[in-house]
Coordinates of C-alpha atoms and ligand atoms in Angstrom, one line a residue:
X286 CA -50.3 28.1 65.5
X287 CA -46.8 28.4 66.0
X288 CA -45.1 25.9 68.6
X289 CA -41.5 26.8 67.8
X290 CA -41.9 30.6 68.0
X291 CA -38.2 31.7 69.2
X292 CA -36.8 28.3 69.4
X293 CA -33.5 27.5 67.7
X294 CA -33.5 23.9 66.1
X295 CA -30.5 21.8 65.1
X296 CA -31.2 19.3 62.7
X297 CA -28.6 16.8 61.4
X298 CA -28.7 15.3 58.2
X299 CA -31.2 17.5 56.6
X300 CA -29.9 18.6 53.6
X301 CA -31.3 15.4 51.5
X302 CA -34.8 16.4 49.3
X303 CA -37.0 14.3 49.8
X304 CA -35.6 13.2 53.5
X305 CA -37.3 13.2 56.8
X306 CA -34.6 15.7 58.3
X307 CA -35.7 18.4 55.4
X308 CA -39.1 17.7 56.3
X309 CA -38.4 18.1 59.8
X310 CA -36.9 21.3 59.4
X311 CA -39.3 23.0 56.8
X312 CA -42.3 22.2 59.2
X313 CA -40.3 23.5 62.3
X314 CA -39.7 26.6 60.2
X315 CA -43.5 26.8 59.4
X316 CA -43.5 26.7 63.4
X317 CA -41.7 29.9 63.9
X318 CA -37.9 28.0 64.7
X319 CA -35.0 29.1 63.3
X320 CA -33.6 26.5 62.0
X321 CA -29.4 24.8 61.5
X322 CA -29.5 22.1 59.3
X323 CA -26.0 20.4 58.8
X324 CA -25.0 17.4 56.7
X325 CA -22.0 15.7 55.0
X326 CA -22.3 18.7 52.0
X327 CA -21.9 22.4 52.5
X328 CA -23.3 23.6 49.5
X329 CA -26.3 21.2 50.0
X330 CA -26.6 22.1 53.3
X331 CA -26.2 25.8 52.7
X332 CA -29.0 25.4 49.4
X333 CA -31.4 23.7 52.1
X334 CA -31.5 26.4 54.4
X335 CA -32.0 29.0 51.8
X336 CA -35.0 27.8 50.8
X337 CA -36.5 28.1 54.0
X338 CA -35.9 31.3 54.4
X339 CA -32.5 33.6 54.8
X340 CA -32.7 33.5 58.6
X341 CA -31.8 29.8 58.7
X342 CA -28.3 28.4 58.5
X343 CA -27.1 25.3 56.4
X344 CA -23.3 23.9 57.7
X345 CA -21.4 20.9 56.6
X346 CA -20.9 18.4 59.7
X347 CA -19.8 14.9 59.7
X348 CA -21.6 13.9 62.7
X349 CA -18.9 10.7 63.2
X350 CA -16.5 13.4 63.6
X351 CA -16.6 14.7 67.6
X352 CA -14.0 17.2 66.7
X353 CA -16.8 18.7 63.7
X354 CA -20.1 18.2 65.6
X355 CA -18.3 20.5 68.7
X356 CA -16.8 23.5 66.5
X357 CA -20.7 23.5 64.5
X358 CA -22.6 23.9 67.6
X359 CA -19.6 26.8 68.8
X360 CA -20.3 28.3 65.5
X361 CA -24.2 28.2 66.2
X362 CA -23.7 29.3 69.6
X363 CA -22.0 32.2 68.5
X364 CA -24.3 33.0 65.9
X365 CA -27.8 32.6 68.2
X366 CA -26.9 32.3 71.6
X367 CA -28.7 29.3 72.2
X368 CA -29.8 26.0 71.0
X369 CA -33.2 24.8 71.8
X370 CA -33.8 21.2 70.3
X371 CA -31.5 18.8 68.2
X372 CA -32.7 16.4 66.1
X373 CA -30.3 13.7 65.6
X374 CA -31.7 12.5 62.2
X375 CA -28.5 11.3 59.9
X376 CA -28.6 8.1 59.0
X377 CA -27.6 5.1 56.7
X378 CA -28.3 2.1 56.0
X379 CA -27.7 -1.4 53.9
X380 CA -29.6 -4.2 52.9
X381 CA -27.0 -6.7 53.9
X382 CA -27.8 -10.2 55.7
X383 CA -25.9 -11.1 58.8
X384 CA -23.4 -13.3 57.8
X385 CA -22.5 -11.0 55.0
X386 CA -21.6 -7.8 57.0
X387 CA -18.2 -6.6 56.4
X388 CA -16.2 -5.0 59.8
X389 CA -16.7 -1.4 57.1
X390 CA -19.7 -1.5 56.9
X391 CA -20.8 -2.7 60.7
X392 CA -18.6 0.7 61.5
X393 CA -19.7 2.9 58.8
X394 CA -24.0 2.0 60.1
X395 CA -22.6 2.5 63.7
X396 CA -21.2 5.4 63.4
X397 CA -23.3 7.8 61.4
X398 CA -26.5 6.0 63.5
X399 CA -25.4 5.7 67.1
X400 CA -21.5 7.1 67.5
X401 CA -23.3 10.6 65.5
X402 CA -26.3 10.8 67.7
X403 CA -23.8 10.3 70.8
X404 CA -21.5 13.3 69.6
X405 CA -24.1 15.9 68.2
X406 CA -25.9 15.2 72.0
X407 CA -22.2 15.5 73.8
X408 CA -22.0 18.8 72.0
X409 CA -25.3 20.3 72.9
X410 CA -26.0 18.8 76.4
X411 CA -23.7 21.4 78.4
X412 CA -25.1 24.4 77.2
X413 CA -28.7 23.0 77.5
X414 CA -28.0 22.0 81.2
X415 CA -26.0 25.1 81.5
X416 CA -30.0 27.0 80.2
X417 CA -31.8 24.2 82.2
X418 CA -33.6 23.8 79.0
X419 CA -33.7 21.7 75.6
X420 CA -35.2 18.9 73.7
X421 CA -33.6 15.7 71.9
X422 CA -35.1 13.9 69.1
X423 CA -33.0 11.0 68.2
X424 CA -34.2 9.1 64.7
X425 CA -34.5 5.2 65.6
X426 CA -36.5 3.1 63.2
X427 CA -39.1 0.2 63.4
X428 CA -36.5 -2.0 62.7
X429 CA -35.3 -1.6 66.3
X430 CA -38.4 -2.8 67.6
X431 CA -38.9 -5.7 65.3
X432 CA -35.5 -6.4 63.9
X433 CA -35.3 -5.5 60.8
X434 CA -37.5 -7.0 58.3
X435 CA -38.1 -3.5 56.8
X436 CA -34.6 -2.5 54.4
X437 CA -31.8 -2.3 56.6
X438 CA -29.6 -5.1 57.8
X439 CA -28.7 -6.2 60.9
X440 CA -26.7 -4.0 61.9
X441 CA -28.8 -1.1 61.4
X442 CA -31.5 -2.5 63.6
X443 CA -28.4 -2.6 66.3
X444 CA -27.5 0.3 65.7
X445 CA -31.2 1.8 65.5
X446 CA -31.8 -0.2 69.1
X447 CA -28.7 1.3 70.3
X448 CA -30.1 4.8 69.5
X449 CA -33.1 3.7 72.0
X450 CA -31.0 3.0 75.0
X451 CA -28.8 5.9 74.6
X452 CA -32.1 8.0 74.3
X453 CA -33.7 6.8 77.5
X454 CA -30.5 6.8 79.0
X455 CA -30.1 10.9 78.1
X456 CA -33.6 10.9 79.3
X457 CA -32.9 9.8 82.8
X458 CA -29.8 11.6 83.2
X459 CA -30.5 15.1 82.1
X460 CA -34.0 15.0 83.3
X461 CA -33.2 17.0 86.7
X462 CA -32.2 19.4 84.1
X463 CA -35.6 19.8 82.3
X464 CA -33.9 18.1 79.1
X465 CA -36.5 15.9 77.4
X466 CA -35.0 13.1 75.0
X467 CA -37.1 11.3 72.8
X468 CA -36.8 8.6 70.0
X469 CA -39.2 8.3 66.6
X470 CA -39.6 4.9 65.0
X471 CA -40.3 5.5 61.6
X472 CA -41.4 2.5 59.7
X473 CA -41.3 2.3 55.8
X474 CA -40.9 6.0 54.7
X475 CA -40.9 6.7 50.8
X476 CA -36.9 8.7 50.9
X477 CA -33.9 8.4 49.4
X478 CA -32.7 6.5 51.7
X479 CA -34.8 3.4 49.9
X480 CA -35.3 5.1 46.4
X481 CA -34.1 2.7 43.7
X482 CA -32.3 0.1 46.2
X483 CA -35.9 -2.2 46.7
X484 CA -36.7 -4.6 44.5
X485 CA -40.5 -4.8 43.4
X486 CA -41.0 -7.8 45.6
X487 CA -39.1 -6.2 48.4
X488 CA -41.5 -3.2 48.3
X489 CA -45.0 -5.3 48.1
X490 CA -43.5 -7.7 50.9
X491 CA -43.1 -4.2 53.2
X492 CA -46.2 -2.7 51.7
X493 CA -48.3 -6.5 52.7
X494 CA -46.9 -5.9 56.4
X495 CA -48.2 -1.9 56.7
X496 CA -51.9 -2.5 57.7
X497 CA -52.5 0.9 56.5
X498 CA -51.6 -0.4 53.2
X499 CA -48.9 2.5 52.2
X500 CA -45.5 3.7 53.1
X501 CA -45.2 7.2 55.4
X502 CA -44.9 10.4 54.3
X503 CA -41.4 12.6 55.2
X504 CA -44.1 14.8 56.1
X505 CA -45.7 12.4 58.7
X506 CA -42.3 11.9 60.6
X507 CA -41.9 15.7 60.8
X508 CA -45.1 16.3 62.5
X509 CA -44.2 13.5 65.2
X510 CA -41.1 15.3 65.6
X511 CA -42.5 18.9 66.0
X512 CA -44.5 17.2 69.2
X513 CA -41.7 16.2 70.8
X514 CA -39.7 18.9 70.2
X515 CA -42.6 21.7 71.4
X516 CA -44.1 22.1 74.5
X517 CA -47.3 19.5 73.7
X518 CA -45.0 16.9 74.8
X519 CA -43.8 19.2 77.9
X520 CA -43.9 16.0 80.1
X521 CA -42.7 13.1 77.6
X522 CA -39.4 12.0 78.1
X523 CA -37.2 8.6 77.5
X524 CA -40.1 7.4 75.2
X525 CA -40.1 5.8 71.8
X526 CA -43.1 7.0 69.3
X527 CA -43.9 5.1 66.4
X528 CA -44.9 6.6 63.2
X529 CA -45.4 3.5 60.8
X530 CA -48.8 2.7 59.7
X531 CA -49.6 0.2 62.2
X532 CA -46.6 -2.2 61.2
X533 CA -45.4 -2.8 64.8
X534 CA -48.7 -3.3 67.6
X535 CA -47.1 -3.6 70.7
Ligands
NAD139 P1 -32.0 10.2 53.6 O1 -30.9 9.3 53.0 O2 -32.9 10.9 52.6 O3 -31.3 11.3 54.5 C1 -30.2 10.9 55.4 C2 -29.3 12.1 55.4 O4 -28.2 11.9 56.3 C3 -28.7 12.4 54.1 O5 -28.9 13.8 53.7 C4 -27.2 12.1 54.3 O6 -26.3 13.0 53.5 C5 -27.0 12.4 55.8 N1 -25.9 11.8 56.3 C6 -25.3 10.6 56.1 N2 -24.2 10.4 56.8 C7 -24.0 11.5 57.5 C8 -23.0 12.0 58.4 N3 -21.9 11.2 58.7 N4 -23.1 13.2 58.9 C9 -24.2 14.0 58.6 N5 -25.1 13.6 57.8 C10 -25.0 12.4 57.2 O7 -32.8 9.2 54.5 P2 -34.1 9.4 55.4 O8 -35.0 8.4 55.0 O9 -34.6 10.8 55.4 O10 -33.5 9.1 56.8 C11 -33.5 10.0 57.9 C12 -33.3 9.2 59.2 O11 -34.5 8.4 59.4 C13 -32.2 8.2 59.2 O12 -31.6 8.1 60.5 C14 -32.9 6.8 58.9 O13 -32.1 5.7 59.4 C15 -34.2 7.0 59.6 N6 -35.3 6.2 59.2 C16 -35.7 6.2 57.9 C17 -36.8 5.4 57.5 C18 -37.4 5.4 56.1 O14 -38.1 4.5 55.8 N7 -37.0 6.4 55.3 C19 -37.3 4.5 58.5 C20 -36.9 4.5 59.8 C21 -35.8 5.3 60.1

């Protein structure tokens, strides 16, 4: 079955292997999208998109950067005409406790998590309003909902939680305008992003606290965001959907 068939998918911070964006963008390719996929590296980014396929494009965008995350969606624009979906995925993070956070690195988790998903959206939201069509998947994390307690410090659960108000704010505001905006709450996903940073009793601690027992799949992630980004979720807007094992009930 093929839910993207035609649709043109922007996917930021994809280019890393074994990350969630990747996995996002190979399973929207599966889907019959054509898919962008930008991040910090051109050649990575460039390298990414080959192997799904020479009709897909790889860019280098800084998503902090408004300047950058406008001229890349001109440059798509001109390329395809349209842009169908965005999926704000670039992130970082830092196990650091609260008292220990460092003005640099409070900016540095802000901007790539909330400041990023604020410009890529600002970039795409006229010409989807302008269409009266498109769909926004914004990356927010468990650690939102439960502060922390996963990897990240305090400041990434702001920021995370910030991404949820700014995604049922877009939600609300471009409704009228048949733009759905949606958030995904990963919990503990085996990536990079964690790979080599957790201490063994960091990992059992997370692993006690999944009552499935195991960390996510990229894989997993990707599927929740296919569903928001295709017509299954037609009429689902301004909502946050958990993907992690049953570590947050609410
Ligand atoms: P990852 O480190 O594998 O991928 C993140 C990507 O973002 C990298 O390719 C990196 O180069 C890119 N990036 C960083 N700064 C950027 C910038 N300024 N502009 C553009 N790209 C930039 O991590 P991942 O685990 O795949 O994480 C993807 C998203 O999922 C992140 O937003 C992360 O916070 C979120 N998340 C991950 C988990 C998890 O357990 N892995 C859980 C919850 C949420």
């Amino acid at each position: 079955m093929s839910l993207l068939a035609g649709k043109f998918a922007v996917i930021t911070g994809a280019a890393s292997a074994n990350g969630l964006g990747q996995a996002t963008a190979r399973l929207f390719a599966e889907h019959g999208a054509t898919v962008a996929i930008l991040d910090l590296d051109q050649q990575a980014s460039e390298k990414a998109a080959q192997a799904l396929g020479n009709q897909h494009i790889g860019l280098a965008c800084d998503v902090t950067q408004k300047s950058v995350c406008l001229q890349v969606v001109e440059t798509l624009l001109a390329r395809w005409g349209q842009i169908d979906i965005l999926v704000n995925n670039a992130g970082i993070t830092q196990p650091v406790r609260l008292l220990d956070i460092e003005p640099a690195q409070y900016d540095a988790v802000l901007d790539v998590n909330l400041r990023g998903t604020l410009y890529m959206s600002q970039a795409v939201l006229p010409h989807m309003k302008q269409r009266q069509q498109g769909a926004i998947v914004n990356m927010s994390s468990v650690s939102a909902q439960r502060g922390g307690g996963v990897f990240g410090g305090p400041h990434y659960s702001a920021a995370k939680a910030g991404v949820l108000g700014l995604t049922k704010a877009m939600a609300r505001d471009f409704a009228a305008d048949n733009i759905r905006a949606n958030a995904v709450c990963p919990g503990f996903i085996a990536t990079d992003i964690t790979a080599g940073k957790m201490t063994d009793e960091m990992y059992s601690q997370v692993l006690n606290g999944i009552p499935m027992g195991r960390a996510g799949k990229a894989s997993e992630v990707a599927g929740c965001c296919l569903f928001l980004a295709s017509d299954l979720s037609a009429y689902v807007t301004g909502s946050e959907v958990d993907v992690n094992g049953g570590s947050l009930i609410h």
